[in-house]
Amino acid sequence: MNMICRKKAMLDRGWSWVVLCSSFVVMALSYGVILSLTVYLEDLKEEFDVGSREAGMITGVSLLFATFISPVASYVCNRFGFRATITSSGLIITVSMILSSFTTTYTQIFCSSALTGFGVSFAYTTCSVIMGFYFRRYYVLANGIVFAGVSTGMFALPILFEYLNSQYTWRQCYRIIAAMCLNISVAGALIAPHPSIDTDQNNPKKGEITQGPDGDNHTINSIEYTAANTNEDKETISLEEQNNELPEVDIHHQKIHEESTDPDVEVQTPENTKTNYIRRLLSYAAHFLNAFCRVFELRLFLKLDFIILFTTMYVLSVGYMGTIIHFVARFEWVGFTPAKSSFLLSLMGIGGIVSRLTHGFLVDRHYITAINLYFLNLILAAAFVFSLTFVSSYLWSQILSFFIGMWMGLFPPLAPVIIKDLVGIKRFNSAFGLTIVSYGLADFTGGFFVGWIYDLTEDYNKSFYLTSACLLCGGLLMLVLIIMNKKKVNRSLKLVNGVSIPLKNEDSE
C-alpha cells in the first residue's frame, strides 16, 4: 500500500520533471542528430561517388535501425531499466560516429550508419514510452515536450553542422558530433530508478502485485528463490516439484523397457527413432514460436484496427521521412545556397517545437481527440508539401517550411498516445515497439524512393509529389480507423433505463 501511494505521489511532480528534461536532451542529441546529418548529403555523394539514391540510404539505414529493432530495445529497457538503456545508447552512438569518420568506402559508412541507428533505437524507444510511467494528468503535454527535443535538434543542429562544415572536413565534423553525443549518457544517468519500474522489472517476485500508471494491478509470475545462510537452503528452488516428476519419468521408461521384451510389441527401428526426433524438433520449434509471439505480443496483428494503424504508420512515414531526408537537397536544387537551405530545415524544426509544445493543451483539455488531430495534421501536411513544389521564392519557402514542420511535428508525439488508447497500458510497450517497425521500413524505403525518382527525372518536384501522396493516403487510412473506432464505441453502449452506459473494454485496462 505504501508503494502504491509513493508511486502516485511521483506522478506529474518532483523528479518526473527531471526525467522529462533528460529525455528532451536525449531526443535532441539522438534522433535530432541523425535527421540533421542530411546537411552532409552532398559531401557524402562527392566523397563516395554515389547518387542521391545511395546517399539517401546512408541516413535511411540509420533511421531503419533506429526504429526497426525497437522491439529489441523494448526488451532491453524492460530487462535493464531506463537508465542503463539510455546510457548505453550514448556510448554506441559515439563509437559509431567515430567509426564513420574513418570510413573509406560506401559499404563501410553504410554499416557504421546502421550501428548509429542501433544506438539511437535504444534512446528513442525508451524516451517514447517513459513519460507514460511518470505522468498521468499531463501525459500528452509531457510527451509533446519530449518529442520537441527532436524538433529542437532539427532547428539548432543543421545551423551548427553547416558552420562546422565550413570550417572543417565532414570527417572532422563527425568526430565533433561524436563528442556531443556523449552527453546522452550524462542525461541518461539523471533518470533515477522509479520505485515500481526499474526495481520491479529487474527483480520481480512471485505473486507480487504492481500498479501501472493508469491504476491497473499487474501480477508478476516468476520463480521464487529462497535465500538462506546455508548452501542447502540456497539450492531449494522448487525441488520438491522436480523430484515429484522424476519417478514418473523413470516408471515411464521402465514400462517401455518391460514392454519391449514382449515379442508381440514392435521393436523401435531407426526409421521410428528418426520420426520421433523430427516430432520433438517440431514441438520445440512450435514452443519457441509460441513464446516469441507471446513475448513480443504478435497477437496484436490479429486485430484489424491494429493492422490498419500499422499500415497507416508505414505509408505516412514514407512521405514524412522522404521529405525530411531530401529537404535540404531539394532547395539546393532550386538554386538556394547551402546555408539558406539548411535554415529552411531549421524552420521546420521551429514549427515542430511550436506544435509539440502546444498540442498537449488541446488534447488534455478535451478540445479535440488525439486521433482526430492526427488525421487533421496528415491532410494539412500533404497539402503544404504539395504546395511547396509550386514555390520558387525564398520568402514563401520559409513560410511553407515552418507550417510543414508544425503539421509533421505532431506525427511522432501523437503516435504513442493513439497506440495507448487503442491497445491499453498492458500492451502499450510491446505495441509501440511493433508499430515503430513500420517506421523503420518507411524510413529506409522513403529516402530510397525519393532519391530514385530524382535520379530518373532530375526533378525534385516529382519526388515531392510522391511524399505528398503518401501523406494523403495515410490521412485516408486514419479516417478509416476513426470510423471503425466510432462504430466500436457505439456498439459498446448499452441502453439501461434510457441512459447510455459504456461497457468495460478489456483492451483498455
PDB file of C-alpha atoms in Angstrom, residues 252-262:
ATOM      1  CA  HIS A 252       7.564 -44.497 -17.914  1.00  0.00           C
ATOM      2  CA  HIS A 253      10.945 -45.627 -19.247  1.00  0.00           C
ATOM      3  CA  GLN A 254      10.814 -48.812 -17.161  1.00  0.00           C
ATOM      4  CA  LYS A 255       7.406 -49.625 -18.588  1.00  0.00           C
ATOM      5  CA  ILE A 256       8.723 -49.146 -22.118  1.00  0.00           C
ATOM      6  CA  HIS A 257      11.652 -51.443 -21.352  1.00  0.00           C
ATOM      7  CA  GLU A 258       9.370 -54.169 -19.987  1.00  0.00           C
ATOM      8  CA  GLU A 259       7.035 -53.929 -22.967  1.00  0.00           C
ATOM      9  CA  SER A 260       9.939 -54.090 -25.386  1.00  0.00           C
ATOM     10  CA  THR A 261      10.756 -57.574 -24.142  1.00  0.00           C
ATOM     11  CA  ASP A 262       7.307 -58.735 -25.195  1.00  0.00           C
TER      12      ASP A 262
END
